[in-house]
Each structure stands twice: as structure tokens, then as C-alpha cells.
Amino acid sequence: MKKVLSVGLLLLLAGGLLFAGGKAEPEKEELTFAYMSGILDPFMQMIEKGAQAKCDELGVKLMTAEYPKKWGAEIQVPILEAMTARGGFDFLLVVPTAQTALIAPLKKIHDKGIPMITCDTYLGDGDYSKPSEYSFPLAYIGSDNEQGGYEVGKKLCEMIGKQGKVYLNTTNPDVSSVAGRKAGFERALKEYPNVTLVGFDYNLDNQETAQKQTAAVLQAHPDLKGVFGTNLFSAQGAYRAVVAAGLTGAVKVASWDAGMDQIQALERGEIDFTLAQKPYEIGYLAVEWGYKYLTEGVEVPKVIRPGFFIITKENLNTPEAQASIYKVD
Ligand code: T6T
């Protein structure tokens, strides 16, 4: 905080001096935000879009790090380190790809004087309000994944007539977003004693793996009634496996995220519903709060949840559903 205020003071003084000289205009604060995504996908691109919109409004710069082609600390950390070595940014928006493996690399950046907000995922248990080795980010801005997973679970159980076998396909362990979705889904299932979770797989955020894993489960359980793919790649793999097995309609597909591929599958009836997050708002809010912190020293709320919207074939044409689709150019 002290550092932020003193940087602010220096900038003000510099501006004042220039102005006092009588020749130049008062210098505007030249702030730069950096964005480090989790993986190349439309969700992460929408965060950038929202962040860029707010940066444009505020007249600050956005520097976007290379998008990792695969999910994981081993790919994300070197990109982060290279960007930090180059420097030139005042604030970091970051999607940590692991709850534990990203603590030390991000702490190093924080200790260099770069404040940050974690977007979409958090470090540790996400409680940045109590002192801990991972409580240095100013805030977590992202979905209430547990609540979303719970709502998806309930909807899927109702859709299959409150009985039968279901399967969950997810990405990686130690990732707060998908872990929350799984936990919420499992909590919902507890309310349906006649629904059984036959198991779950980690696809490491790879669509082809998700498809193969789902295909194997469909073979092992020909009476399977429902599948939940916990993110874009999981859901895209899961629905393709159901289609390839000729089970469209017989096996209900619950999906998460709202990329164009998923929306088209929903229109074709290959996905039964999908939970759209609000990535644009995540990016927008992260810049808004980061800017207020840097320029006014305001305290940022530790958790900000922009919400989500469940899209079905029935509500697809409503303005709210249309606004929830991840539209990247
Ligand atoms: O579901 C999003 C994001 O919330 C999650 O943390 C990782 O996967 C996505 O980026 C979709 O691919």
C-alpha cells in the first residue's frame, strides 16, 4: 500500500513539476496492466476483451502475455517469468493454473512490487482475507464454481428423471475452478439417492482425451443417463463421444462455458444445457479495481463474483443468453 501511494505521489509530483515549468501539459499517469491467461480458449480471450475495454475507457495500456497452448504450471510459469523479466507493467491480472504450484512464482512477482488480482482461479483455498503464504493477491474475481456445479448437478438429475448413472469429465487436480464445480456437482447428487456417479476422469484440459475417456465410460456403462463436462474442452469432448456412440438424447449432456462450438451443439440438441460464466465482466472488473487501487489506494474486496447464466435451447434467443455467449473475433 505504502509503495502504491508513494509511486502515486511521485507521479503527481512529476506531473506538477512539468506543469510548474509552464511549458508542458501535466503528465498523465502512464499505467500498464498485464494479463496472463490460463490457456488459449474463448473464455480466456473474453477476459482479455473485458480487460481491454476497461483499459481503453481509463486510457491505460494492456499488455497480454502469450496464451499457453496447454494447461499447467510448467507452461505458464516460464511465460510469466519471461514477462516479468521484461517488465514494464504496474499491475497483473493472472489466471493461476494451479492452487499450489503458482504460489511461489506469483509471490516473487508480488515481492518485486507488482500488485495482482487472480482471475477465474485462486491460490490455496482462495481466502485472501486471512494471513497465509497465498494471501498476497488483492482479490479473486471469478465464478462461484461450487454453486454453479451444484445447480448443474440438480438440473442434470432432474433431466434424467432423478435416477440412473451419471459421469463427470474434468480437467486437472489442484485447479480451484474445476474442483469447485466437481464439489458442487457431488453435493447436488447427495440430494438424489437414486442417482449414482459412476466415476470421473481428469483429461488434463485436452478435448480428445475427454472424448476418449467419455467413450470408454459409455462402453462400460451402456445404461449411462448423463454426463457433465466441467469446462469448455471437457464438455466438447464429452458431447462428441455421446454423438459418436449414437446416444444423443439418451445420454443427457451438461456442459460448462459458452464457446461457439458449445452453443452450436446446444442448437443441434447434442448438449442439453450449458453454464455460461461472465469472463468479459471478470476482466473488466479486474482492471477497474486494479486502477482504483493504483490511483486512489482503495481497498479491493477480496472476492468478487460476477455470476453466471445457464443457457438452454429454450432460452437461447433471450437477450441474457445471447449476451452470455463468448463472442471472440
Ligand atoms: O472453464 C474455463 C475456466 O473457468 C477454467 O478455469 C478453465 O477452463 C476454461 O478456461 C474453459 O476452457
XYZ file of C-alpha atoms and ligand atoms in Angstrom:
341
model
C 0.000 0.000 0.000
C 2.784 2.371 1.060
C 4.585 1.610 -2.178
C 1.499 2.265 -4.264
C 0.880 5.577 -2.567
C 4.478 6.656 -2.898
C 4.500 5.741 -6.610
C 1.301 7.756 -6.981
C 2.872 10.678 -5.141
C 5.973 10.604 -7.325
C 3.852 10.630 -10.461
C 1.836 13.539 -9.140
C 4.983 15.427 -8.240
C 6.498 14.775 -11.656
C 3.302 15.985 -13.287
C 3.229 19.043 -11.044
C 6.848 19.915 -11.814
C 6.298 19.699 -15.522
C 3.259 21.874 -15.176
C 5.069 24.339 -12.920
C 7.701 24.678 -15.645
C 4.902 26.261 -17.624
C 5.802 24.624 -20.938
C 4.441 21.100 -20.943
C 0.996 19.748 -20.169
C 0.683 17.961 -16.809
C 1.958 14.407 -17.410
C -0.852 11.818 -17.369
C -0.176 8.657 -15.379
C 1.004 6.038 -17.864
C -0.151 2.840 -16.275
C 0.188 -0.596 -17.833
C -1.770 -3.689 -16.853
C -0.541 -7.163 -17.785
C -2.774 -10.182 -18.389
C -1.584 -13.769 -18.049
C -4.247 -16.255 -19.149
C -4.516 -19.953 -18.290
C -4.800 -21.444 -21.767
C -5.765 -20.414 -25.282
C -9.558 -20.640 -25.335
C -12.554 -18.317 -25.865
C -13.150 -17.953 -22.115
C -9.658 -16.576 -21.541
C -9.935 -14.390 -24.657
C -13.158 -12.900 -23.276
C -11.337 -11.927 -20.073
C -8.846 -10.069 -22.262
C -11.686 -8.426 -24.189
C -13.265 -7.122 -20.956
C -9.902 -6.014 -19.594
C -9.096 -4.220 -22.851
C -12.447 -2.420 -22.828
C -11.847 -1.076 -19.326
C -8.240 -0.160 -20.142
C -9.466 1.797 -23.177
C -12.008 3.621 -21.014
C -9.335 4.538 -18.488
C -6.646 5.358 -21.014
C -4.242 2.745 -19.684
C -2.270 0.104 -21.570
C -2.906 -3.637 -21.578
C -0.017 -5.998 -22.198
C -1.138 -9.586 -22.890
C 1.279 -12.452 -22.300
C 1.431 -15.300 -24.804
C -1.532 -17.661 -24.328
C -0.370 -21.105 -23.145
C -1.336 -23.865 -25.608
C -1.746 -26.362 -22.772
C -2.908 -26.043 -19.176
C -0.297 -26.278 -16.440
C 2.259 -24.541 -14.238
C 5.137 -25.971 -16.280
C 3.947 -23.987 -19.305
C 2.533 -20.914 -17.584
C 5.379 -20.162 -15.164
C 8.131 -19.681 -17.811
C 5.837 -17.304 -19.745
C 5.145 -15.346 -16.550
C 8.819 -15.230 -15.647
C 9.845 -14.006 -19.091
C 7.197 -11.286 -18.994
C 8.283 -10.195 -15.516
C 11.926 -10.093 -16.609
C 10.970 -7.774 -19.481
C 8.940 -5.680 -17.007
C 7.067 -2.555 -17.989
C 3.806 -3.244 -16.186
C 2.306 -1.949 -12.946
C -0.429 -4.456 -12.220
C -1.027 -8.119 -13.020
C -4.249 -9.944 -13.870
C -3.451 -13.634 -13.701
C -5.306 -16.926 -14.021
C -3.225 -19.256 -11.839
C -3.202 -22.729 -13.411
C -2.711 -24.416 -10.028
C -3.690 -23.679 -6.448
C -0.273 -24.619 -5.021
C 2.329 -24.611 -7.824
C 1.660 -20.960 -8.664
C 2.054 -19.623 -5.117
C 5.862 -19.244 -5.163
C 6.189 -17.842 -8.727
C 3.440 -15.277 -8.111
C 4.841 -14.369 -4.682
C 8.144 -13.484 -6.400
C 6.322 -11.113 -8.750
C 4.387 -9.613 -5.850
C 7.639 -9.102 -3.920
C 9.001 -7.118 -6.868
C 6.238 -4.601 -6.125
C 3.611 -5.742 -8.635
C 0.141 -5.985 -7.098
C -2.187 -8.573 -8.628
C -5.712 -9.937 -8.850
C -6.275 -13.600 -9.614
C -8.992 -14.015 -12.217
C -11.061 -17.197 -12.723
C -8.954 -19.327 -10.349
C -7.401 -18.677 -6.955
C -4.402 -19.703 -4.907
C -4.762 -22.031 -1.917
C -8.324 -22.056 -0.637
C -8.921 -18.610 -2.107
C -9.308 -16.921 1.251
C -7.073 -13.882 0.810
C -8.573 -12.188 3.884
C -6.575 -14.169 6.443
C -2.770 -14.061 6.514
C -1.228 -17.069 4.774
C 1.523 -17.856 2.267
C -1.006 -17.305 -0.539
C -2.980 -14.305 0.715
C -0.890 -11.700 -1.156
C -3.215 -11.222 -4.188
C -5.596 -8.323 -3.687
C -8.644 -10.286 -4.771
C -10.153 -13.256 -6.560
C -12.573 -12.297 -9.316
C -14.401 -15.245 -10.818
C -17.404 -17.527 -10.705
C -18.885 -19.211 -7.682
C -17.890 -22.570 -9.115
C -19.252 -24.640 -6.254
C -22.689 -23.051 -6.578
C -22.596 -23.450 -10.355
C -21.619 -27.111 -10.071
C -24.480 -27.619 -7.637
C -27.020 -26.032 -9.980
C -25.719 -28.074 -12.917
C -25.939 -31.247 -10.816
C -29.530 -30.576 -9.793
C -30.584 -29.770 -13.335
C -28.979 -32.909 -14.727
C -30.565 -35.115 -12.028
C -33.980 -33.635 -12.765
C -33.457 -34.129 -16.510
C -32.740 -37.837 -16.136
C -35.851 -38.327 -14.005
C -33.944 -38.370 -10.682
C -32.475 -41.797 -11.269
C -29.668 -43.528 -13.113
C -25.949 -43.333 -13.669
C -24.009 -40.179 -14.386
C -20.353 -39.474 -15.153
C -18.151 -36.415 -14.739
C -15.269 -35.434 -17.010
C -12.971 -32.717 -15.720
C -9.542 -31.218 -16.377
C -6.824 -31.265 -13.682
C -6.474 -31.699 -9.945
C -5.362 -28.650 -7.902
C -7.331 -26.157 -10.007
C -9.847 -24.189 -7.950
C -12.390 -23.569 -10.712
C -12.996 -27.139 -11.816
C -12.514 -28.507 -8.287
C -15.362 -26.251 -7.150
C -17.587 -27.442 -9.998
C -16.952 -31.079 -9.117
C -17.599 -30.472 -5.406
C -20.856 -28.645 -6.112
C -21.986 -31.354 -8.534
C -21.307 -34.035 -5.933
C -23.198 -32.037 -3.306
C -26.239 -31.903 -5.600
C -26.092 -35.653 -6.189
C -26.387 -36.281 -2.453
C -29.949 -34.957 -2.743
C -30.761 -37.686 -5.301
C -30.308 -41.095 -3.666
C -31.200 -42.904 -6.902
C -28.568 -41.150 -8.971
C -25.099 -42.732 -8.964
C -21.857 -41.107 -10.034
C -20.043 -43.947 -11.829
C -16.772 -42.043 -11.689
C -14.788 -39.135 -13.044
C -11.662 -38.580 -15.137
C -9.039 -35.874 -15.476
C -8.464 -35.051 -19.158
C -5.665 -32.516 -18.463
C -7.695 -29.931 -20.369
C -7.461 -31.852 -23.603
C -10.604 -32.300 -25.678
C -9.508 -35.503 -27.424
C -8.656 -37.106 -24.105
C -12.059 -36.049 -22.759
C -13.733 -37.650 -25.761
C -11.813 -40.931 -25.403
C -12.484 -41.115 -21.675
C -16.198 -40.457 -22.132
C -16.380 -43.035 -24.932
C -14.827 -45.641 -22.618
C -17.365 -44.866 -19.883
C -20.244 -45.109 -22.365
C -18.975 -48.571 -23.343
C -18.566 -49.695 -19.750
C -21.996 -48.350 -18.745
C -24.444 -48.732 -21.638
C -27.213 -47.547 -19.286
C -25.484 -44.232 -18.541
C -28.008 -41.404 -18.320
C -25.938 -38.249 -18.037
C -22.528 -36.650 -18.436
C -21.131 -33.409 -17.023
C -18.130 -31.824 -18.763
C -16.780 -29.268 -16.272
C -15.277 -26.823 -18.772
C -15.120 -25.985 -22.447
C -12.722 -28.774 -23.506
C -14.277 -31.387 -21.197
C -17.782 -30.638 -22.455
C -16.714 -30.508 -26.113
C -15.045 -33.906 -25.767
C -17.940 -35.380 -23.792
C -20.685 -34.395 -26.218
C -18.665 -35.620 -29.201
C -18.333 -39.040 -27.555
C -22.087 -39.193 -26.947
C -22.787 -38.223 -30.562
C -20.251 -40.742 -31.909
C -21.880 -43.505 -29.826
C -25.267 -42.609 -31.360
C -26.643 -41.754 -27.922
C -27.744 -38.150 -28.479
C -30.827 -37.558 -26.360
C -30.497 -40.860 -24.497
C -27.496 -39.555 -22.565
C -28.055 -36.018 -21.324
C -25.065 -33.707 -21.645
C -24.496 -30.970 -19.067
C -21.854 -28.525 -20.178
C -19.914 -25.595 -18.722
C -18.828 -22.469 -20.650
C -20.354 -20.907 -23.732
C -17.979 -21.004 -26.668
C -19.488 -21.043 -30.177
C -18.869 -24.775 -30.604
C -20.892 -25.468 -27.463
C -23.698 -23.133 -28.487
C -23.936 -24.811 -31.894
C -24.041 -28.219 -30.193
C -26.836 -26.917 -27.961
C -28.780 -25.816 -31.054
C -28.328 -29.290 -32.564
C -29.526 -30.906 -29.333
C -26.135 -32.511 -28.655
C -25.684 -30.509 -25.452
C -28.723 -30.183 -23.192
C -27.658 -27.059 -21.317
C -24.517 -25.097 -20.614
C -23.451 -22.785 -17.818
C -22.065 -19.534 -19.206
C -19.639 -17.679 -16.969
C -19.024 -13.938 -17.246
C -15.408 -13.729 -18.428
C -15.828 -10.277 -20.007
C -17.004 -8.902 -16.656
C -14.129 -10.671 -14.859
C -11.550 -8.860 -16.997
C -13.393 -5.568 -16.886
C -13.780 -5.598 -13.097
C -10.192 -6.683 -12.518
C -8.891 -3.629 -14.394
C -11.442 -1.354 -12.728
C -10.380 -2.410 -9.215
C -6.694 -2.554 -10.053
C -6.845 1.006 -11.351
C -8.700 2.245 -8.256
C -6.081 0.560 -6.116
C -3.161 2.066 -8.006
C -4.536 5.571 -8.305
C -6.600 6.021 -5.123
C -5.214 3.314 -2.858
C -8.709 1.906 -2.272
C -9.120 -1.441 -0.594
C -10.235 -4.066 -3.118
C -12.956 -6.520 -1.998
C -11.250 -9.897 -1.514
C -13.812 -11.821 -3.569
C -15.871 -10.562 -6.495
C -18.260 -12.921 -8.269
C -19.828 -11.580 -11.437
C -22.275 -14.518 -11.652
C -23.279 -16.957 -14.371
C -26.226 -17.875 -16.568
C -27.462 -21.308 -17.604
C -28.276 -21.449 -21.324
C -30.818 -23.934 -22.655
C -32.301 -24.406 -26.109
C -35.461 -22.719 -24.810
C -33.848 -19.507 -23.539
C -31.086 -19.334 -26.162
C -32.676 -16.455 -28.016
C -33.279 -14.279 -24.965
C -31.075 -11.193 -24.637
C -29.476 -12.533 -21.446
C -28.475 -15.829 -23.083
C -27.196 -14.079 -26.190
C -25.141 -11.670 -24.073
C -23.617 -14.639 -22.222
C -22.109 -16.313 -25.301
C -18.334 -15.984 -25.563
C -18.054 -13.992 -28.776
C -14.435 -13.534 -29.724
C -13.477 -12.036 -33.080
O -13.865 -23.024 -17.751
C -12.873 -22.087 -18.078
C -12.202 -21.651 -16.815
O -13.157 -21.178 -15.903
C -11.422 -22.816 -16.200
O -10.713 -22.397 -15.069
C -10.501 -23.439 -17.212
O -11.208 -23.780 -18.387
C -11.874 -22.706 -19.028
O -10.919 -21.753 -19.409
C -12.564 -23.215 -20.299
O -11.679 -23.862 -21.153
